[in-house]
Amino acid sequence: MAVSPTTVASLREGDAATVVPIVTTMAKAFTRGRGFTESEPNEEIAAVIATASARLAANGEQLAGKRVDDVEVRYSLASTFGWTLAELAVLNRYRVTAM
């Protein structure tokens, strides 16, 4: 699948219809498919997908901002999208690692 400018614009706008499938793909890649039946995640991984998708949709541009009086500064967050510790606790239960 090629990445289209429309997909990128939808992510920046926080479109849930774009965000959820991308986060699902990232979760499936992280666990190497464990915890999924065909393309459907189990309840635990679905909860991770929901929380991560909500976070990404709320701030699609991944920017932080600060406003003082009439001046607003927006800057990139220290890191790009990543899993929270709570999400990692769930995902790591399904992650396949090298021996």
PDB file of C-alpha atoms in Angstrom:
ATOM      1  CA  MET A   1       0.000   0.000   0.000  1.00  0.00           C
ATOM      2  CA  ALA A   2       1.419   3.358  -1.010  1.00  0.00           C
ATOM      3  CA  VAL A   3       1.184   6.288   1.368  1.00  0.00           C
ATOM      4  CA  SER A   4      -0.972   9.036  -0.018  1.00  0.00           C
ATOM      5  CA  PRO A   5      -0.941  12.727   0.899  1.00  0.00           C
ATOM      6  CA  THR A   6      -4.609  12.344   1.806  1.00  0.00           C
ATOM      7  CA  THR A   7      -3.746   9.741   4.452  1.00  0.00           C
ATOM      8  CA  VAL A   8      -1.107  12.018   5.948  1.00  0.00           C
ATOM      9  CA  ALA A   9      -3.515  14.960   5.982  1.00  0.00           C
ATOM     10  CA  SER A  10      -6.177  12.799   7.640  1.00  0.00           C
ATOM     11  CA  LEU A  11      -3.709  11.783  10.352  1.00  0.00           C
ATOM     12  CA  ARG A  12      -2.774  15.396  11.023  1.00  0.00           C
ATOM     13  CA  GLU A  13      -6.464  16.256  11.356  1.00  0.00           C
ATOM     14  CA  GLY A  14      -7.045  13.372  13.747  1.00  0.00           C
ATOM     15  CA  ASP A  15      -9.484  11.460  11.546  1.00  0.00           C
ATOM     16  CA  ALA A  16     -10.333   8.311  13.524  1.00  0.00           C
ATOM     17  CA  ALA A  17     -11.146   6.401  10.336  1.00  0.00           C
ATOM     18  CA  THR A  18      -7.507   6.857   9.313  1.00  0.00           C
ATOM     19  CA  VAL A  19      -5.891   6.642  12.745  1.00  0.00           C
ATOM     20  CA  VAL A  20      -7.423   3.358  13.975  1.00  0.00           C
ATOM     21  CA  PRO A  21      -6.286   1.136  11.067  1.00  0.00           C
ATOM     22  CA  ILE A  22      -2.757   2.558  11.246  1.00  0.00           C
ATOM     23  CA  VAL A  23      -2.476   2.034  15.014  1.00  0.00           C
ATOM     24  CA  THR A  24      -3.926  -1.469  14.564  1.00  0.00           C
ATOM     25  CA  THR A  25      -1.243  -2.265  12.002  1.00  0.00           C
ATOM     26  CA  MET A  26       1.444  -0.947  14.344  1.00  0.00           C
ATOM     27  CA  ALA A  27       0.100  -3.077  17.226  1.00  0.00           C
ATOM     28  CA  LYS A  28      -0.025  -6.150  15.005  1.00  0.00           C
ATOM     29  CA  ALA A  29       3.550  -5.534  13.863  1.00  0.00           C
ATOM     30  CA  PHE A  30       4.715  -4.974  17.460  1.00  0.00           C
ATOM     31  CA  THR A  31       3.250  -8.309  18.577  1.00  0.00           C
ATOM     32  CA  ARG A  32       4.090 -10.026  15.278  1.00  0.00           C
ATOM     33  CA  GLY A  33       0.462 -11.012  14.965  1.00  0.00           C
ATOM     34  CA  ARG A  34       0.075 -12.628  18.392  1.00  0.00           C
ATOM     35  CA  GLY A  35      -3.206 -11.672  20.034  1.00  0.00           C
ATOM     36  CA  PHE A  36      -4.936 -11.321  16.676  1.00  0.00           C
ATOM     37  CA  THR A  37      -7.365 -13.727  15.054  1.00  0.00           C
ATOM     38  CA  GLU A  38      -6.958 -13.044  11.368  1.00  0.00           C
ATOM     39  CA  SER A  39      -7.031  -9.230  11.461  1.00  0.00           C
ATOM     40  CA  GLU A  40      -9.112  -8.840  14.636  1.00  0.00           C
ATOM     41  CA  PRO A  41      -7.337  -8.030  17.919  1.00  0.00           C
ATOM     42  CA  ASN A  42      -8.340  -9.643  21.197  1.00  0.00           C
ATOM     43  CA  GLU A  43      -9.934  -7.468  23.921  1.00  0.00           C
ATOM     44  CA  GLU A  44      -6.648  -6.476  25.543  1.00  0.00           C
ATOM     45  CA  ILE A  45      -4.979  -5.368  22.339  1.00  0.00           C
ATOM     46  CA  ALA A  46      -8.202  -3.671  21.204  1.00  0.00           C
ATOM     47  CA  ALA A  47      -8.065  -1.574  24.382  1.00  0.00           C
ATOM     48  CA  VAL A  48      -4.485  -0.566  23.565  1.00  0.00           C
ATOM     49  CA  ILE A  49      -5.521   0.345  20.026  1.00  0.00           C
ATOM     50  CA  ALA A  50      -8.417   2.443  21.362  1.00  0.00           C
ATOM     51  CA  THR A  51      -6.286   4.402  23.833  1.00  0.00           C
ATOM     52  CA  ALA A  52      -3.401   4.949  21.422  1.00  0.00           C
ATOM     53  CA  SER A  53      -5.785   5.948  18.619  1.00  0.00           C
ATOM     54  CA  ALA A  54      -7.586   8.429  20.858  1.00  0.00           C
ATOM     55  CA  ARG A  55      -4.268   9.986  21.865  1.00  0.00           C
ATOM     56  CA  LEU A  56      -3.068  10.248  18.267  1.00  0.00           C
ATOM     57  CA  ALA A  57      -6.419  11.556  17.016  1.00  0.00           C
ATOM     58  CA  ALA A  58      -6.467  14.234  19.727  1.00  0.00           C
ATOM     59  CA  ASN A  59      -3.057  15.496  18.634  1.00  0.00           C
ATOM     60  CA  GLY A  60      -2.478  14.343  15.084  1.00  0.00           C
ATOM     61  CA  GLU A  61       0.304  16.813  14.445  1.00  0.00           C
ATOM     62  CA  GLN A  62       2.123  15.617  17.597  1.00  0.00           C
ATOM     63  CA  LEU A  63       2.778  19.183  18.668  1.00  0.00           C
ATOM     64  CA  ALA A  64       2.841  20.714  22.106  1.00  0.00           C
ATOM     65  CA  GLY A  65       1.817  24.270  22.638  1.00  0.00           C
ATOM     66  CA  LYS A  66       2.192  26.996  25.175  1.00  0.00           C
ATOM     67  CA  ARG A  67       0.247  30.207  25.336  1.00  0.00           C
ATOM     68  CA  VAL A  68       1.284  33.275  27.280  1.00  0.00           C
ATOM     69  CA  ASP A  69      -1.094  36.218  26.896  1.00  0.00           C
ATOM     70  CA  ASP A  70      -1.466  36.713  23.133  1.00  0.00           C
ATOM     71  CA  VAL A  71       1.605  34.721  22.138  1.00  0.00           C
ATOM     72  CA  GLU A  72       1.317  31.047  21.309  1.00  0.00           C
ATOM     73  CA  VAL A  73       4.317  28.815  20.691  1.00  0.00           C
ATOM     74  CA  ARG A  74       3.945  25.367  19.133  1.00  0.00           C
ATOM     75  CA  TYR A  75       6.789  22.922  19.052  1.00  0.00           C
ATOM     76  CA  SER A  76       7.359  19.298  18.251  1.00  0.00           C
ATOM     77  CA  LEU A  77       7.099  16.832  21.097  1.00  0.00           C
ATOM     78  CA  ALA A  78      10.337  15.228  22.222  1.00  0.00           C
ATOM     79  CA  SER A  79       9.386  12.005  20.506  1.00  0.00           C
ATOM     80  CA  THR A  80       7.034  10.960  17.790  1.00  0.00           C
ATOM     81  CA  PHE A  81       4.130   8.595  18.378  1.00  0.00           C
ATOM     82  CA  GLY A  82       4.921   5.823  20.827  1.00  0.00           C
ATOM     83  CA  TRP A  83       3.197   3.451  23.190  1.00  0.00           C
ATOM     84  CA  THR A  84       2.575   4.515  26.787  1.00  0.00           C
ATOM     85  CA  LEU A  85       3.869   2.372  29.638  1.00  0.00           C
ATOM     86  CA  ALA A  86       0.387   0.963  30.252  1.00  0.00           C
ATOM     87  CA  GLU A  87       0.003   0.077  26.572  1.00  0.00           C
ATOM     88  CA  LEU A  88       3.452  -1.523  26.521  1.00  0.00           C
ATOM     89  CA  ALA A  89       2.555  -3.628  29.562  1.00  0.00           C
ATOM     90  CA  VAL A  90      -0.255  -5.180  27.537  1.00  0.00           C
ATOM     91  CA  LEU A  91       1.544  -5.406  24.202  1.00  0.00           C
ATOM     92  CA  ASN A  92       4.660  -6.958  25.711  1.00  0.00           C
ATOM     93  CA  ARG A  93       2.558  -9.892  26.931  1.00  0.00           C
ATOM     94  CA  TYR A  94       2.033 -10.784  23.267  1.00  0.00           C
ATOM     95  CA  ARG A  95       5.329  -9.657  21.810  1.00  0.00           C
ATOM     96  CA  VAL A  96       7.529 -12.336  20.295  1.00  0.00           C
ATOM     97  CA  THR A  97      11.201 -11.771  21.027  1.00  0.00           C
ATOM     98  CA  ALA A  98      14.333 -13.492  19.824  1.00  0.00           C
ATOM     99  CA  MET A  99      15.810 -16.177  22.020  1.00  0.00           C
TER     100      MET A  99
END
